[in-house]
Coordinates of C-alpha atoms in Angstrom, one line a residue:
Chain N
M511 CA -21.7 -21.1 -7.2
R512 CA -22.3 -20.5 -10.9
V513 CA -25.7 -19.1 -10.1
M514 CA -24.3 -16.6 -7.6
R515 CA -21.7 -15.4 -10.0
N516 CA -24.2 -14.9 -12.8
A517 CA -26.4 -13.0 -10.3
G518 CA -23.4 -10.7 -9.7
L519 CA -22.9 -10.2 -13.4
A520 CA -26.6 -9.6 -13.9
T521 CA -26.8 -7.1 -11.0
G522 CA -23.8 -5.2 -12.3
A523 CA -25.2 -5.1 -15.9
V524 CA -28.6 -3.9 -14.7
I525 CA -27.0 -1.1 -12.5
V526 CA -24.6 0.0 -15.2
G527 CA -27.3 -0.2 -17.9
A528 CA -29.7 1.9 -15.9
V529 CA -27.2 4.6 -15.1
L530 CA -26.0 4.6 -18.7
F531 CA -29.6 5.1 -19.8
C532 CA -29.9 8.1 -17.5
A533 CA -26.6 9.5 -18.9
V534 CA -27.6 9.1 -22.5
F535 CA -31.2 10.3 -22.2
A536 CA -30.7 12.9 -19.5
E537 CA -32.5 15.6 -21.4
L538 CA -35.7 13.5 -21.7
L539 CA -35.6 12.2 -18.1
M540 CA -34.8 15.4 -16.2
P541 CA -38.1 16.8 -14.7
H542 CA -36.6 20.3 -14.3
D543 CA -33.7 22.4 -15.6
P544 CA -30.8 21.2 -13.4
F545 CA -29.2 24.7 -13.4
A546 CA -32.4 26.7 -12.6
Q547 CA -32.1 28.3 -9.2
D548 CA -35.0 29.2 -6.9
L549 CA -33.8 30.7 -3.7
T550 CA -37.3 30.7 -2.2
R551 CA -37.4 26.9 -2.4
R552 CA -34.0 25.9 -1.0
L553 CA -33.2 22.5 0.5
L554 CA -36.7 21.0 0.1
P555 CA -36.6 17.4 1.5
P556 CA -36.9 14.3 -0.7
F557 CA -40.1 12.3 -1.1
W558 CA -39.7 10.0 1.9
M559 CA -39.5 12.9 4.4
E560 CA -42.1 15.2 5.8
G561 CA -42.7 18.5 3.9
A562 CA -41.6 17.0 0.5
D563 CA -42.8 18.6 -2.7
P564 CA -44.1 16.1 -5.2
N565 CA -42.7 18.3 -7.9
H566 CA -39.2 17.7 -6.6
L567 CA -38.9 13.9 -5.9
L568 CA -35.4 14.1 -4.4
G569 CA -35.8 17.7 -3.0
T570 CA -33.8 20.7 -3.9
D571 CA -30.2 21.8 -3.1
Q572 CA -28.9 24.9 -1.3
L573 CA -29.7 27.1 -4.4
G574 CA -33.1 25.6 -4.9
R575 CA -32.1 23.5 -7.9
D576 CA -34.0 20.2 -8.5
Y577 CA -31.9 17.4 -7.0
L578 CA -33.2 14.6 -9.2
S579 CA -32.4 16.5 -12.4
R580 CA -28.9 17.3 -11.1
L581 CA -28.4 13.6 -10.1
I582 CA -29.4 12.5 -13.6
L583 CA -27.1 14.9 -15.4
G584 CA -24.3 13.9 -12.9
A585 CA -24.6 10.3 -14.3
R586 CA -23.5 11.7 -17.7
I587 CA -20.5 13.4 -16.2
S588 CA -19.4 10.2 -14.4
F589 CA -19.7 8.2 -17.6
L590 CA -17.9 10.8 -19.7
I591 CA -15.0 10.8 -17.2
G592 CA -15.0 7.0 -16.9
I593 CA -15.2 6.2 -20.6
F594 CA -12.7 8.8 -21.9
A595 CA -10.2 8.3 -19.1
V596 CA -10.2 4.6 -19.9
I597 CA -9.7 5.2 -23.6
V598 CA -6.7 7.5 -23.0
S599 CA -5.1 5.4 -20.3
G600 CA -5.9 2.2 -22.3
L601 CA -4.1 3.5 -25.4
I602 CA -1.0 4.5 -23.4
G603 CA -0.9 1.5 -21.1
I604 CA -1.5 -1.2 -23.7
T605 CA 1.0 0.3 -26.1
I606 CA 3.7 0.4 -23.4
G607 CA 2.9 -3.0 -22.0
V608 CA 2.7 -4.8 -25.4
I609 CA 6.0 -3.3 -26.5
G610 CA 7.7 -4.4 -23.2
G611 CA 6.2 -7.9 -23.3
F612 CA 6.8 -8.5 -27.0
F613 CA 10.3 -7.3 -27.4
G614 CA 11.7 -8.1 -24.0
G615 CA 15.4 -7.5 -23.1
R616 CA 16.5 -3.9 -22.8
I617 CA 13.3 -2.5 -24.1
D618 CA 11.4 -4.4 -21.4
D619 CA 13.8 -3.0 -18.8
V620 CA 12.9 0.5 -19.9
V621 CA 9.2 -0.3 -19.9
M622 CA 9.5 -1.7 -16.3
F623 CA 11.3 1.4 -15.3
V624 CA 8.5 3.6 -16.7
I625 CA 5.8 1.6 -14.9
T626 CA 7.8 1.7 -11.6
T627 CA 8.2 5.5 -11.9
R628 CA 4.5 6.0 -12.6
L629 CA 3.6 3.9 -9.5
A630 CA 5.9 6.1 -7.4
I631 CA 4.1 9.3 -8.4
P632 CA 1.3 10.0 -5.9
L633 CA -1.8 9.9 -8.0
I634 CA -4.4 12.2 -6.3
L635 CA -1.8 14.7 -5.3
V636 CA -0.4 15.1 -8.8
A637 CA -3.9 15.1 -10.3
L638 CA -4.9 17.9 -8.0
A639 CA -1.8 19.9 -8.7
V640 CA -2.2 19.5 -12.5
V641 CA -5.9 20.5 -12.5
S642 CA -5.1 23.5 -10.2
L643 CA -2.2 24.7 -12.5
V644 CA -3.9 24.1 -15.9
G645 CA -7.4 25.2 -14.8
S646 CA -10.3 22.9 -14.0
S647 CA -12.6 21.7 -16.8
L648 CA -14.1 18.4 -17.8
T649 CA -11.5 17.9 -20.5
V650 CA -8.6 18.6 -18.2
V651 CA -9.8 16.1 -15.6
V652 CA -10.3 13.4 -18.3
L653 CA -6.8 14.0 -19.7
T654 CA -5.1 14.1 -16.3
L655 CA -6.8 10.9 -15.2
G656 CA -6.0 9.3 -18.6
L657 CA -2.4 10.2 -18.4
L658 CA -2.1 8.8 -14.8
L659 CA -4.2 5.7 -14.7
W660 CA -2.5 3.5 -17.3
D661 CA -0.3 1.5 -15.0
R662 CA -2.5 -1.5 -14.6
F663 CA -3.2 -1.7 -18.3
A664 CA 0.6 -1.7 -18.9
V665 CA 1.3 -4.4 -16.3
V666 CA -1.5 -6.7 -17.5
A667 CA -0.7 -6.1 -21.2
R668 CA 3.0 -6.8 -20.6
T669 CA 2.4 -10.1 -18.7
T670 CA -0.2 -11.5 -21.1
T671 CA 1.8 -10.5 -24.2
M672 CA 4.8 -12.4 -22.7
Q673 CA 2.6 -15.5 -22.3
V674 CA 1.1 -15.3 -25.8
R675 CA 4.5 -14.5 -27.5
T676 CA 5.8 -18.1 -26.9
L677 CA 2.6 -19.9 -28.0
D678 CA 2.5 -22.1 -31.0
Y679 CA 0.4 -20.0 -33.3
V680 CA 2.7 -17.0 -32.9
S681 CA 5.7 -19.2 -33.7
A682 CA 3.7 -20.5 -36.7
A683 CA 3.1 -17.0 -37.9
W684 CA 6.8 -16.2 -37.6
A685 CA 7.6 -19.3 -39.6
A686 CA 5.1 -18.4 -42.2
G687 CA 7.0 -15.1 -42.7
C688 CA 4.5 -12.7 -41.3
S689 CA 5.7 -9.2 -40.5
R690 CA 6.2 -8.0 -37.0
A691 CA 3.3 -5.6 -37.3
W692 CA 1.0 -8.4 -38.5
I693 CA 1.9 -10.6 -35.6
L694 CA 1.4 -7.8 -33.1
G695 CA -1.9 -6.6 -34.5
R696 CA -3.5 -9.9 -35.7
E697 CA -2.0 -12.6 -33.4
V698 CA -1.0 -11.0 -30.1
L699 CA -3.5 -8.2 -29.6
P700 CA -6.8 -10.1 -30.1
N701 CA -5.6 -12.8 -27.7
I702 CA -4.9 -10.4 -24.8
L703 CA -8.1 -8.4 -25.1
S704 CA -10.3 -10.2 -22.6
P705 CA -8.1 -9.6 -19.5
L706 CA -7.7 -6.0 -20.8
A707 CA -11.5 -5.6 -20.9
V708 CA -11.5 -6.6 -17.2
V709 CA -8.8 -4.0 -16.5
A710 CA -11.0 -1.4 -18.3
T711 CA -13.9 -1.9 -15.9
L712 CA -11.6 -1.6 -12.9
E713 CA -10.0 1.6 -14.2
M714 CA -13.3 3.1 -15.2
A715 CA -14.6 2.6 -11.6
L716 CA -11.3 4.1 -10.3
A717 CA -11.5 7.1 -12.7
I718 CA -15.1 7.8 -11.6
L719 CA -14.1 7.6 -7.9
I720 CA -11.1 9.9 -8.3
E721 CA -13.0 12.5 -10.3
A722 CA -15.6 12.6 -7.5
A723 CA -12.7 13.0 -5.0
L724 CA -11.1 15.8 -7.0
S725 CA -14.5 17.6 -7.5
F726 CA -15.1 17.2 -3.8
L727 CA -11.8 18.9 -3.0
G728 CA -12.8 21.7 -5.4
L729 CA -10.3 20.9 -8.1
G730 CA -12.3 18.6 -10.4
V731 CA -15.3 19.4 -12.6
P732 CA -16.1 23.1 -12.1
P733 CA -19.5 24.3 -10.8
P734 CA -22.3 24.6 -11.7
L735 CA -21.9 21.2 -13.4
P736 CA -23.6 18.6 -11.2
S737 CA -20.7 16.2 -10.7
W738 CA -21.7 13.8 -7.8
G739 CA -18.5 14.6 -6.0
L740 CA -19.2 18.3 -6.3
M741 CA -22.8 17.8 -5.1
I742 CA -21.4 16.1 -1.9
S743 CA -19.0 18.9 -1.5
E744 CA -21.7 21.6 -1.8
G745 CA -24.0 19.7 0.5
K746 CA -21.3 19.2 3.2
E747 CA -22.1 22.5 5.0
Y748 CA -25.8 21.5 5.4
M749 CA -25.2 17.8 6.2
F750 CA -25.6 18.2 10.0
F751 CA -29.2 19.5 9.6
D752 CA -30.1 17.8 6.3
P753 CA -28.0 14.6 6.0
W754 CA -29.9 13.5 2.8
V755 CA -28.0 16.2 0.8
I756 CA -24.8 14.1 0.9
F757 CA -26.6 10.8 1.3
I758 CA -28.3 10.9 -2.2
P759 CA -25.3 11.7 -4.5
G760 CA -23.0 9.5 -2.4
T761 CA -25.3 6.5 -2.7
A762 CA -25.5 7.1 -6.5
L763 CA -21.7 7.1 -6.7
F764 CA -21.3 4.0 -4.6
V765 CA -24.0 2.1 -6.4
L766 CA -22.5 2.9 -9.9
V767 CA -19.0 2.0 -8.9
M768 CA -20.2 -1.2 -7.2
G769 CA -22.2 -2.0 -10.4
I770 CA -19.1 -1.5 -12.6
N771 CA -17.0 -3.7 -10.3
L772 CA -19.6 -6.4 -10.2
L773 CA -19.7 -6.4 -14.0
G774 CA -15.9 -6.6 -14.1
D775 CA -15.8 -9.4 -11.6
G776 CA -18.4 -11.4 -13.6
L777 CA -16.5 -10.7 -16.8
R778 CA -13.3 -12.0 -15.1
D779 CA -14.9 -15.3 -14.3
L780 CA -16.5 -15.5 -17.7
V781 CA -13.3 -15.0 -19.7
G782 CA -11.1 -16.7 -17.1
A783 CA -8.8 -13.8 -16.7
A784 CA -7.5 -14.8 -13.2
E785 CA -4.3 -12.7 -13.6
V786 CA -6.2 -9.4 -13.2
R787 CA -6.9 -8.1 -9.7
Chain A
M53 CA 22.5 -11.6 -3.8
L54 CA 24.8 -8.6 -3.8
L55 CA 24.2 -8.1 -7.5
F56 CA 20.4 -8.2 -7.0
L57 CA 20.7 -5.6 -4.2
A58 CA 22.9 -3.4 -6.3
R59 CA 20.5 -3.6 -9.3
R60 CA 17.4 -3.0 -7.2
T61 CA 19.0 0.0 -5.4
A62 CA 20.2 1.5 -8.7
L63 CA 16.6 1.2 -10.1
A64 CA 15.3 2.9 -6.9
V65 CA 17.7 5.8 -7.3
L66 CA 17.0 6.2 -11.0
V67 CA 13.2 6.3 -10.3
A68 CA 13.8 8.9 -7.5
L69 CA 15.8 11.1 -9.9
T70 CA 13.1 10.8 -12.6
V71 CA 10.4 11.8 -10.0
L72 CA 12.6 14.7 -9.0
T73 CA 12.6 15.9 -12.6
F74 CA 8.9 15.3 -12.9
A75 CA 8.2 17.3 -9.7
F76 CA 10.1 20.3 -11.2
V77 CA 8.4 20.1 -14.6
L78 CA 5.0 19.7 -13.0
T79 CA 5.1 23.2 -11.4
R80 CA 6.2 24.7 -14.8
L81 CA 2.9 23.6 -16.4
A82 CA 1.3 26.9 -15.3
G83 CA 3.6 28.9 -17.7
D84 CA 5.2 32.0 -16.1
L85 CA 5.5 31.3 -12.4
A86 CA 6.3 35.0 -11.6
I87 CA 2.9 36.1 -12.9
V88 CA 1.1 33.3 -11.0
I89 CA 2.9 34.2 -7.7
A90 CA 2.3 38.0 -8.2
G91 CA -1.4 37.5 -8.8
P92 CA -3.7 38.9 -11.5
E93 CA -3.6 42.5 -10.4
A94 CA 0.2 42.9 -10.1
R95 CA 2.0 45.6 -12.1
A96 CA 4.8 44.7 -14.5
E97 CA 7.5 46.0 -12.2
D98 CA 6.2 43.8 -9.4
V99 CA 6.3 40.7 -11.6
E100 CA 9.8 41.6 -12.6
A101 CA 10.9 42.0 -8.9
I102 CA 9.4 38.7 -8.0
R103 CA 11.1 37.1 -11.0
R104 CA 14.5 38.3 -9.7
A105 CA 13.8 37.6 -6.1
Y106 CA 12.9 33.9 -6.7
G107 CA 15.7 33.5 -9.3
L108 CA 13.1 32.9 -12.1
D109 CA 15.1 35.1 -14.5
R110 CA 17.8 32.4 -14.8
P111 CA 17.8 29.8 -17.6
V112 CA 15.4 26.9 -16.7
V113 CA 18.3 24.3 -16.7
I114 CA 20.2 26.3 -14.1
Q115 CA 17.0 26.7 -12.0
F116 CA 16.4 23.0 -12.2
L117 CA 19.9 22.0 -11.2
D118 CA 20.0 24.5 -8.4
W119 CA 16.6 23.3 -7.1
A120 CA 17.5 19.6 -7.5
W121 CA 20.8 20.0 -5.7
R122 CA 19.2 21.8 -2.8
A123 CA 16.3 19.3 -2.7
A124 CA 18.7 16.4 -2.6
M125 CA 20.3 18.1 0.5
G126 CA 16.8 18.3 2.0
D127 CA 16.4 22.1 1.4
F128 CA 13.2 22.9 -0.5
G129 CA 13.5 26.7 0.0
Q130 CA 10.9 29.1 1.4
S131 CA 7.2 28.6 1.2
F132 CA 5.5 31.4 -0.7
F133 CA 2.3 31.2 1.4
Y134 CA 3.4 30.2 4.9
R135 CA 6.6 32.4 4.9
E136 CA 8.5 29.5 6.5
R137 CA 11.0 27.0 5.4
V138 CA 9.3 24.1 3.5
S139 CA 11.4 21.5 5.4
T140 CA 10.2 22.9 8.7
L141 CA 6.6 22.8 7.6
I142 CA 6.9 19.2 6.5
W143 CA 8.8 18.2 9.6
E144 CA 6.1 19.6 11.9
R145 CA 3.3 17.8 10.0
L146 CA 4.9 14.5 9.2
P147 CA 4.1 12.8 12.6
I148 CA 0.4 13.4 12.1
T149 CA 0.3 11.7 8.6
L150 CA 2.5 8.9 9.7
T151 CA 0.3 8.2 12.7
L152 CA -2.8 8.2 10.5
G153 CA -1.1 5.9 8.0
L154 CA 0.0 3.4 10.7
V155 CA -3.4 3.5 12.4
G156 CA -5.1 2.9 9.0
L157 CA -2.7 0.1 8.2
A158 CA -3.2 -1.6 11.6
I159 CA -7.0 -1.5 11.2
A160 CA -6.7 -2.9 7.7
L161 CA -4.5 -5.8 8.8
V162 CA -6.7 -6.6 11.8
V163 CA -9.7 -6.8 9.4
A164 CA -8.1 -8.2 6.3
L165 CA -5.9 -11.1 7.6
P166 CA -8.5 -13.0 9.5
L167 CA -11.2 -12.6 6.8
G168 CA -8.7 -13.6 4.1
I169 CA -7.7 -16.7 6.0
L170 CA -11.3 -17.6 6.7
A171 CA -12.3 -17.2 3.1
A172 CA -9.4 -19.4 2.0
L173 CA -10.3 -22.2 4.5
R174 CA -13.9 -22.1 3.4
E175 CA -13.1 -21.7 -0.3
N176 CA -16.2 -21.6 -2.6
T177 CA -18.7 -21.5 0.3
W178 CA -21.1 -18.7 1.1
I179 CA -18.5 -17.4 3.6
D180 CA -15.9 -17.0 0.8
R181 CA -18.4 -15.2 -1.4
A182 CA -19.4 -12.9 1.5
V183 CA -15.8 -12.0 2.1
G184 CA -15.4 -11.2 -1.6
L185 CA -18.4 -9.0 -1.4
V186 CA -16.9 -7.1 1.6
A187 CA -13.8 -6.5 -0.5
M188 CA -15.9 -5.2 -3.4
V189 CA -17.9 -2.9 -1.1
G190 CA -14.6 -1.5 0.3
Q191 CA -13.4 -0.9 -3.2
A192 CA -16.5 1.0 -4.3
M193 CA -16.8 3.2 -1.2
P194 CA -15.8 6.8 -1.9
S195 CA -13.5 7.6 1.0
F196 CA -14.5 11.2 1.5
W197 CA -18.2 10.2 1.6
L198 CA -17.5 7.4 4.0
G199 CA -15.7 10.0 6.2
L200 CA -18.7 12.3 6.2
I201 CA -21.1 9.5 7.0
L202 CA -18.9 8.3 9.9
M203 CA -18.9 11.9 11.2
L204 CA -22.7 12.0 11.1
V205 CA -23.2 8.6 12.7
L206 CA -20.3 8.1 15.1
G207 CA -19.6 11.8 15.8
L208 CA -23.0 13.5 15.8
Q209 CA -25.6 10.8 16.4
L210 CA -23.8 8.6 18.8
G211 CA -21.2 11.1 20.1
W212 CA -18.6 8.5 20.4
L213 CA -15.7 10.2 18.6
P214 CA -14.6 13.7 18.0
I215 CA -15.5 15.0 14.5
S216 CA -12.3 16.8 13.5
G217 CA -8.9 17.9 14.7
T218 CA -5.9 16.2 16.2
G219 CA -6.2 16.7 20.0
S220 CA -6.2 13.0 21.2
W221 CA -5.9 9.5 20.0
Q222 CA -9.7 9.3 19.5
H223 CA -9.2 11.9 16.7
Y224 CA -7.4 9.3 14.6
V225 CA -10.0 6.5 14.9
M226 CA -12.4 7.7 12.2
P227 CA -9.8 8.8 9.7
G228 CA -8.0 5.6 10.3
I229 CA -11.1 3.5 9.6
V230 CA -11.7 5.4 6.3
L231 CA -8.0 5.1 5.3
S232 CA -8.1 1.3 6.0
F233 CA -10.8 0.9 3.5
S234 CA -8.4 1.6 0.7
A235 CA -6.0 -1.2 1.7
I236 CA -8.5 -3.9 3.0
P237 CA -9.6 -5.3 -0.4
A238 CA -6.1 -5.9 -1.8
L239 CA -4.8 -7.3 1.5
M240 CA -7.7 -9.6 1.9
R241 CA -7.6 -11.0 -1.6
L242 CA -3.9 -11.6 -1.4
T243 CA -4.1 -13.3 2.0
R244 CA -6.9 -15.5 0.6
A245 CA -5.0 -16.4 -2.6
G246 CA -1.7 -17.1 -0.7
M247 CA -3.5 -19.3 1.9
I248 CA -5.3 -21.3 -0.8
D249 CA -2.0 -21.8 -2.6
A250 CA -0.2 -22.9 0.6
M251 CA -3.0 -25.2 1.8
S252 CA -2.9 -27.2 -1.5
S253 CA 0.9 -27.6 -1.4
D254 CA 2.9 -30.8 -0.7
Y255 CA 4.2 -29.8 2.7
I256 CA 0.7 -29.2 4.0
R257 CA -0.2 -32.7 2.7
T258 CA 2.8 -34.1 4.6
A259 CA 1.9 -32.2 7.7
R260 CA -1.7 -33.6 7.5
A261 CA -0.3 -37.1 7.0
K262 CA 1.8 -36.6 10.1
G263 CA -1.4 -36.1 11.9
L264 CA -0.8 -32.5 13.0
S265 CA -3.7 -30.6 14.3
R266 CA -5.6 -28.3 11.9
G267 CA -4.7 -25.2 14.0
S268 CA -1.0 -26.0 13.9
I269 CA -1.1 -26.7 10.1
V270 CA -2.9 -23.4 9.4
L271 CA -0.9 -21.1 11.7
K272 CA 2.6 -22.7 11.7
H273 CA 2.9 -23.9 8.1
A274 CA 0.4 -22.4 5.7
L275 CA 0.3 -18.9 7.1
R276 CA 4.1 -18.6 7.2
N277 CA 4.3 -19.3 3.5
A278 CA 1.3 -17.1 2.6
A279 CA 2.7 -14.2 4.6
M280 CA 5.6 -13.2 2.3
P281 CA 3.6 -11.7 -0.6
V282 CA 1.3 -10.1 2.1
V283 CA 4.3 -8.4 3.7
S284 CA 5.4 -6.9 0.4
I285 CA 1.9 -5.8 -0.6
T286 CA 1.5 -4.2 2.9
A287 CA 4.6 -2.0 2.2
V288 CA 3.2 -1.0 -1.2
Q289 CA -0.3 -0.3 0.3
L290 CA 1.2 1.9 3.1
G291 CA 2.8 4.0 0.3
F292 CA -0.5 4.3 -1.5
M293 CA -2.3 5.1 1.7
L294 CA 0.0 7.9 2.6
G295 CA -0.6 9.3 -0.9
G296 CA -4.3 9.0 -0.4
S297 CA -4.2 10.7 3.0
I298 CA -4.7 14.1 1.2
V299 CA -8.5 13.5 0.8
I300 CA -9.0 12.1 4.3
E301 CA -6.9 14.8 6.1
T302 CA -8.9 17.4 4.3
V303 CA -12.2 15.9 5.3
F304 CA -11.3 15.5 9.0
A305 CA -9.1 18.7 9.2
L306 CA -6.1 16.7 10.3
H307 CA -3.2 19.1 9.8
G308 CA -0.8 16.6 8.3
I309 CA 1.2 16.5 5.1
G310 CA -1.9 15.8 3.0
F311 CA -3.7 18.8 4.3
L312 CA -0.5 20.9 3.8
A313 CA -0.5 19.6 0.2
W314 CA -4.1 20.6 -0.5
E315 CA -3.6 24.0 1.0
S316 CA -0.4 24.7 -0.9
I317 CA -2.0 23.5 -4.2
S318 CA -5.0 25.9 -3.7
K319 CA -2.6 28.7 -2.8
N320 CA -0.2 28.1 -5.7
D321 CA 2.6 27.5 -3.2
F322 CA 4.9 25.7 -5.6
P323 CA 8.0 24.9 -3.4
T324 CA 5.7 23.1 -0.9
V325 CA 3.8 21.2 -3.7
Q326 CA 7.1 20.0 -5.2
A327 CA 8.4 19.0 -1.8
V328 CA 5.3 17.0 -0.9
V329 CA 5.1 15.2 -4.3
L330 CA 8.8 14.3 -3.9
L331 CA 8.3 13.2 -0.2
F332 CA 5.4 10.8 -1.0
A333 CA 7.3 9.4 -4.0
I334 CA 10.4 8.8 -2.0
I335 CA 8.5 7.1 0.8
Y336 CA 6.9 4.8 -1.7
I337 CA 10.2 4.0 -3.4
V338 CA 11.9 3.2 -0.1
L339 CA 9.0 1.0 1.0
T340 CA 8.9 -1.0 -2.2
L341 CA 12.7 -1.3 -2.1
L342 CA 12.6 -2.6 1.5
A343 CA 9.8 -5.1 0.5
D344 CA 11.8 -6.4 -2.4
V345 CA 15.0 -6.8 -0.4
L346 CA 13.1 -8.5 2.5
N347 CA 11.5 -10.9 0.0
A348 CA 14.9 -11.7 -1.5
V349 CA 16.4 -12.3 1.9
L350 CA 13.6 -14.6 2.9
D351 CA 13.2 -16.4 -0.5
P352 CA 16.3 -18.0 -2.0
R353 CA 14.5 -18.6 -5.3
L354 CA 14.2 -14.9 -5.9
R355 CA 17.9 -14.3 -5.0
A356 CA 19.1 -16.6 -7.7
S357 CA 17.2 -15.0 -10.6

């Protein structure tokens, strides 16, 4: 059992590590300029098909841009979205959750009300509306997702804070005359971090998937940026004759999200954070 | 019990009112609505005329109260784009989205319940791990991409199902499968956890000691107790699924509420956007309220607290 779990964790780490490497060193890895169009060389097939060009391992898109280079730069977009959306939503959610769990009573009622309201708001619909109204850019997408995806952070931070609050070392700190800020920052927060790390992986995967969906619907990352969702959207018209144009970016998206989830799942078992799902 | 019901209903109403305010504020994010509606090439007089025609020259608070009051009565005004009443638009399209949601939920339950039970009964075996892997694959699958792949395979290659539209029941199969993927992981994990809990409890040990058959223990005793959280998560998932139908309806050109929402967002049709946001929120609020009340009725421990 243990071996299989570690295998999952290792697979996840390898996938995430490889994609992160592409994202960081995109400029060095891209064989071509991902924005350079060549209308005489449109929709060249990838290497495993007949008529492939060894210069373009994964072929070219409908504007003749090198597909491999676009895929590599797309990894950077996914990571930027995932990491920054998690930072924004984590700050909001953890603050709300810790306040509710620590103070309890009326304050906790308000926190529960805020969480319930957030859950009632339809996520993708509102994200689409906001991006459409404010105008689409990478920053707008990151902020929108960050402002919407904090609910699970809040729920888990609240529950775990409630459990930690009553433990002996917190009572001891109270008795020793520590200030409220000290107890929150030095006693409570460090002890709820591991389940929150698991939440962070789940939310990162979700943010990447939702960005892809928004870009697919034309209201996410604007062209000509090679977001994987946008690549699938642009390839959609050609998929009946050249199915590989949606197959390649879709597989990349699926593998990355799967890798992040495997990593999160392994982490959960490692730190014993069973309360997070 | 009555106190619980009253408190829970009051919370639901309060949440609904907050979402109502949110839906109004959302559409003011763009700044001056009159300019957005008139378009970039409009003259100043035209913008002014539109501002008066839609009542946008009034103070914002009055606009909000007027809109909120009408919305509470089910009147969302005229759609800018479709030139029809928003309530009529929604009413016409609602059956399609509800059908899609129910088909998706039915598929999700048919897949998730047996697999969840199986995983629980074979806890910590390779079967359990395989079921967990299925859940993770379902979670990682981008729904719009899965939709396109199904179109290519089931629609184009095999020719089993129609690719898009709403003509017959077959049109709902592929979108239903894609939608079910968003609910299967949560339902499966909860069924598994509930069954594991139930199987290790005292009443199951008693039932075993009485010499009841394994089938009777699993189906009559354990499942009944594991079912309660599953029922409530099912209601919550249905709410999420309806909200997620926007992507799937767009992929399959199902002209339901989700498609309407996408079109009205891209056409800056604010009255429709507001109405759809509110509608999905209200459906979710009502579903979770029903789930909580049902749980309280079934479980006396919850009632007391």
